[in-house]
């Protein structure tokens, strides 16, 4: 272990000891100083590249929740430190390290891209920093590599795709293929879709892939008509999803396109008529009339001028979860036992509906079936109610 990590760890243990003494009334001054310091929250997110809009919406929604709390949670002022991870996995460990060791953040909220999440996870599993995942779905983080300090407010890549597989089989489709980027999110969503679609009696051809974040879709599109499939499933997101859906329509392919809901999420104004009629499954959609959602969508639009999407919801809920934890310990983030107890037991009124944490600390939630109609992802049903990721290999339970 490096000297810097040692220094960080000993600071953490000192803070814990101080917390205990302050609780006993022995160290009021030192404790008061610690409490006066704002809580530093590192936002490690993409602010450039194909996922830039995703990072922006997550950030805006986190800021919204903090503003709604008056800029303070559990009595602590909040200081945000933003870092653009560019969705580049190769820079992720160094970037996470910078936030934790140089900027000394108390909490890390990040990120969007599954490969970058793996880099963050390596660093925070060692440092013990409280980490809340506001998007990236790579299953390992809440399966075999789960860690007590890591919570996910978004989904696993398996969850929405599994829901889509259930819905596609129920519609009577028999043969499909998954088209996607060749990285964790593409492969894991493909696996979720295949599991459910095959359980429902369907068959899935081997994935068609291209490297992330490439958008040279023509060679893949050219193969589709010859595969004999009656539905095409897909995972793309952000700028890549905009282009894929437009090129699919422009190619005149008559096979229905479906997918994990990211395919049409936050992208509809840019996709226009090309997206009409596409069915997808996701833990959010248009037309959810619960009070939290109505208020959230208005506040988000007032703040940003944009419609909220699933990324905004996940950012809002990451901040809501942090608030539950900090309020339970009156801002004393060093009180890990009570902090983690509160986080694990949290039930949150999300714009997507009520959510809770699974034993592996991933969110349990409804997966909605949506259909693009009139430029909206209209919820047309529930593909799977209260779906928990299996959390296979996680020993936290
Ligand atoms: C991921 O890399 O896990 C990922 C990225 C963008 C999405 C969903 C998942 O919209």
PDB file of N, CA and C and ligand atoms in Angstrom, residues 51 54 111-115 117 135-138 152 155 157 181 183-186 188 212 235-238 262-263 310-311 314, ligand 1:
ATOM      1  N   UNK A  51     -21.267  10.058 -24.398  1.00  0.00           N
ATOM      2  CA  UNK A  51     -22.132  10.029 -23.211  1.00  0.00           C
ATOM      3  C   UNK A  51     -22.184  11.388 -22.476  1.00  0.00           C
ATOM      4  N   UNK A  54     -25.444  12.483 -20.965  1.00  0.00           N
ATOM      5  CA  UNK A  54     -25.835  11.632 -19.834  1.00  0.00           C
ATOM      6  C   UNK A  54     -25.226  12.188 -18.543  1.00  0.00           C
ATOM      7  N   UNK A 111     -20.025   6.177 -12.196  1.00  0.00           N
ATOM      8  CA  UNK A 111     -20.057   6.966 -13.405  1.00  0.00           C
ATOM      9  C   UNK A 111     -21.096   6.424 -14.386  1.00  0.00           C
ATOM     10  N   UNK A 112     -20.878   6.645 -15.682  1.00  0.00           N
ATOM     11  CA  UNK A 112     -21.821   6.195 -16.723  1.00  0.00           C
ATOM     12  C   UNK A 112     -21.355   4.920 -17.411  1.00  0.00           C
ATOM     13  N   UNK A 113     -20.090   4.861 -17.791  1.00  0.00           N
ATOM     14  CA  UNK A 113     -19.563   3.784 -18.649  1.00  0.00           C
ATOM     15  C   UNK A 113     -19.083   2.602 -17.794  1.00  0.00           C
ATOM     16  N   UNK A 114     -19.517   1.406 -18.173  1.00  0.00           N
ATOM     17  CA  UNK A 114     -19.200   0.207 -17.382  1.00  0.00           C
ATOM     18  C   UNK A 114     -17.696  -0.030 -17.228  1.00  0.00           C
ATOM     19  N   UNK A 115     -16.927   0.213 -18.278  1.00  0.00           N
ATOM     20  CA  UNK A 115     -15.479  -0.016 -18.214  1.00  0.00           C
ATOM     21  C   UNK A 115     -14.816   0.969 -17.255  1.00  0.00           C
ATOM     22  N   UNK A 117     -16.315   2.299 -14.760  1.00  0.00           N
ATOM     23  CA  UNK A 117     -16.753   1.886 -13.413  1.00  0.00           C
ATOM     24  C   UNK A 117     -15.807   0.843 -12.831  1.00  0.00           C
ATOM     25  N   UNK A 135     -25.238   5.425 -12.860  1.00  0.00           N
ATOM     26  CA  UNK A 135     -25.641   4.851 -14.153  1.00  0.00           C
ATOM     27  C   UNK A 135     -24.999   3.478 -14.401  1.00  0.00           C
ATOM     28  N   UNK A 136     -23.689   3.442 -14.595  1.00  0.00           N
ATOM     29  CA  UNK A 136     -23.020   2.259 -15.172  1.00  0.00           C
ATOM     30  C   UNK A 136     -23.590   0.957 -14.627  1.00  0.00           C
ATOM     31  N   UNK A 137     -23.865   0.018 -15.559  1.00  0.00           N
ATOM     32  CA  UNK A 137     -24.609  -1.178 -15.164  1.00  0.00           C
ATOM     33  C   UNK A 137     -23.798  -2.444 -15.049  1.00  0.00           C
ATOM     34  N   UNK A 138     -22.465  -2.357 -15.111  1.00  0.00           N
ATOM     35  CA  UNK A 138     -21.705  -3.625 -15.154  1.00  0.00           C
ATOM     36  C   UNK A 138     -21.982  -4.479 -13.920  1.00  0.00           C
ATOM     37  N   UNK A 152     -25.579   1.122  -5.842  1.00  0.00           N
ATOM     38  CA  UNK A 152     -25.954   1.509  -7.203  1.00  0.00           C
ATOM     39  C   UNK A 152     -27.426   1.898  -7.244  1.00  0.00           C
ATOM     40  N   UNK A 155     -29.233   0.544 -12.223  1.00  0.00           N
ATOM     41  CA  UNK A 155     -29.692  -0.737 -12.804  1.00  0.00           C
ATOM     42  C   UNK A 155     -28.444  -1.581 -12.987  1.00  0.00           C
ATOM     43  N   UNK A 157     -26.865  -3.944 -16.116  1.00  0.00           N
ATOM     44  CA  UNK A 157     -27.104  -4.082 -17.563  1.00  0.00           C
ATOM     45  C   UNK A 157     -28.086  -5.207 -17.843  1.00  0.00           C
ATOM     46  N   UNK A 181     -22.463  -2.461 -28.882  1.00  0.00           N
ATOM     47  CA  UNK A 181     -21.028  -2.216 -28.761  1.00  0.00           C
ATOM     48  C   UNK A 181     -20.378  -3.399 -28.031  1.00  0.00           C
ATOM     49  N   UNK A 183     -18.502  -4.201 -25.481  1.00  0.00           N
ATOM     50  CA  UNK A 183     -17.922  -3.953 -24.149  1.00  0.00           C
ATOM     51  C   UNK A 183     -18.931  -4.435 -23.116  1.00  0.00           C
ATOM     52  N   UNK A 184     -18.595  -4.318 -21.836  1.00  0.00           N
ATOM     53  CA  UNK A 184     -19.394  -4.948 -20.787  1.00  0.00           C
ATOM     54  C   UNK A 184     -20.895  -4.682 -20.917  1.00  0.00           C
ATOM     55  N   UNK A 185     -21.269  -3.423 -21.128  1.00  0.00           N
ATOM     56  CA  UNK A 185     -22.699  -3.101 -21.136  1.00  0.00           C
ATOM     57  C   UNK A 185     -23.411  -3.805 -22.291  1.00  0.00           C
ATOM     58  N   UNK A 186     -22.745  -3.894 -23.434  1.00  0.00           N
ATOM     59  CA  UNK A 186     -23.334  -4.562 -24.591  1.00  0.00           C
ATOM     60  C   UNK A 186     -23.482  -6.054 -24.354  1.00  0.00           C
ATOM     61  N   UNK A 188     -23.416  -7.756 -21.428  1.00  0.00           N
ATOM     62  CA  UNK A 188     -24.269  -8.122 -20.286  1.00  0.00           C
ATOM     63  C   UNK A 188     -25.750  -7.878 -20.570  1.00  0.00           C
ATOM     64  N   UNK A 212     -16.712   0.017 -28.991  1.00  0.00           N
ATOM     65  CA  UNK A 212     -17.160   1.281 -28.386  1.00  0.00           C
ATOM     66  C   UNK A 212     -16.097   2.346 -28.638  1.00  0.00           C
ATOM     67  N   UNK A 235     -28.529  -2.780 -27.666  1.00  0.00           N
ATOM     68  CA  UNK A 235     -28.089  -1.813 -26.654  1.00  0.00           C
ATOM     69  C   UNK A 235     -27.171  -0.804 -27.318  1.00  0.00           C
ATOM     70  N   UNK A 236     -27.626   0.438 -27.384  1.00  0.00           N
ATOM     71  CA  UNK A 236     -26.765   1.592 -27.649  1.00  0.00           C
ATOM     72  C   UNK A 236     -27.309   2.708 -26.773  1.00  0.00           C
ATOM     73  N   UNK A 237     -26.510   3.748 -26.564  1.00  0.00           N
ATOM     74  CA  UNK A 237     -26.965   4.855 -25.725  1.00  0.00           C
ATOM     75  C   UNK A 237     -26.331   6.148 -26.214  1.00  0.00           C
ATOM     76  N   UNK A 238     -26.897   7.267 -25.779  1.00  0.00           N
ATOM     77  CA  UNK A 238     -26.320   8.577 -26.085  1.00  0.00           C
ATOM     78  C   UNK A 238     -26.249   8.837 -27.581  1.00  0.00           C
ATOM     79  N   UNK A 262     -32.351   2.486 -23.166  1.00  0.00           N
ATOM     80  CA  UNK A 262     -31.387   3.561 -23.452  1.00  0.00           C
ATOM     81  C   UNK A 262     -31.373   3.909 -24.937  1.00  0.00           C
ATOM     82  N   UNK A 263     -31.802   2.941 -25.763  1.00  0.00           N
ATOM     83  CA  UNK A 263     -31.818   3.119 -27.212  1.00  0.00           C
ATOM     84  C   UNK A 263     -32.633   4.349 -27.630  1.00  0.00           C
ATOM     85  N   UNK A 310     -34.090   9.207 -17.960  1.00  0.00           N
ATOM     86  CA  UNK A 310     -33.697   8.239 -16.939  1.00  0.00           C
ATOM     87  C   UNK A 310     -32.376   8.624 -16.266  1.00  0.00           C
ATOM     88  N   UNK A 311     -31.489   9.278 -17.002  1.00  0.00           N
ATOM     89  CA  UNK A 311     -30.190   9.650 -16.427  1.00  0.00           C
ATOM     90  C   UNK A 311     -30.391  10.703 -15.337  1.00  0.00           C
ATOM     91  N   UNK A 314     -31.755   8.971 -12.282  1.00  0.00           N
ATOM     92  CA  UNK A 314     -30.716   8.226 -11.551  1.00  0.00           C
ATOM     93  C   UNK A 314     -29.806   9.162 -10.757  1.00  0.00           C
TER      94      UNK A 314
HETATM   95  C1  LIG B   1     -22.780   1.336 -19.325  1.00  0.00           C
HETATM   96  O1  LIG B   1     -21.660   1.441 -19.890  1.00  0.00           O
HETATM   97  O2  LIG B   1     -22.947   0.608 -18.343  1.00  0.00           O
HETATM   98  C2  LIG B   1     -23.924   2.119 -19.847  1.00  0.00           C
HETATM   99  C3  LIG B   1     -23.710   3.293 -20.548  1.00  0.00           C
HETATM  100  C4  LIG B   1     -24.785   4.034 -21.022  1.00  0.00           C
HETATM  101  C5  LIG B   1     -26.077   3.609 -20.741  1.00  0.00           C
HETATM  102  C6  LIG B   1     -26.298   2.440 -20.029  1.00  0.00           C
HETATM  103  C7  LIG B   1     -25.219   1.684 -19.587  1.00  0.00           C
HETATM  104  O3  LIG B   1     -27.112   4.335 -21.159  1.00  0.00           O
END
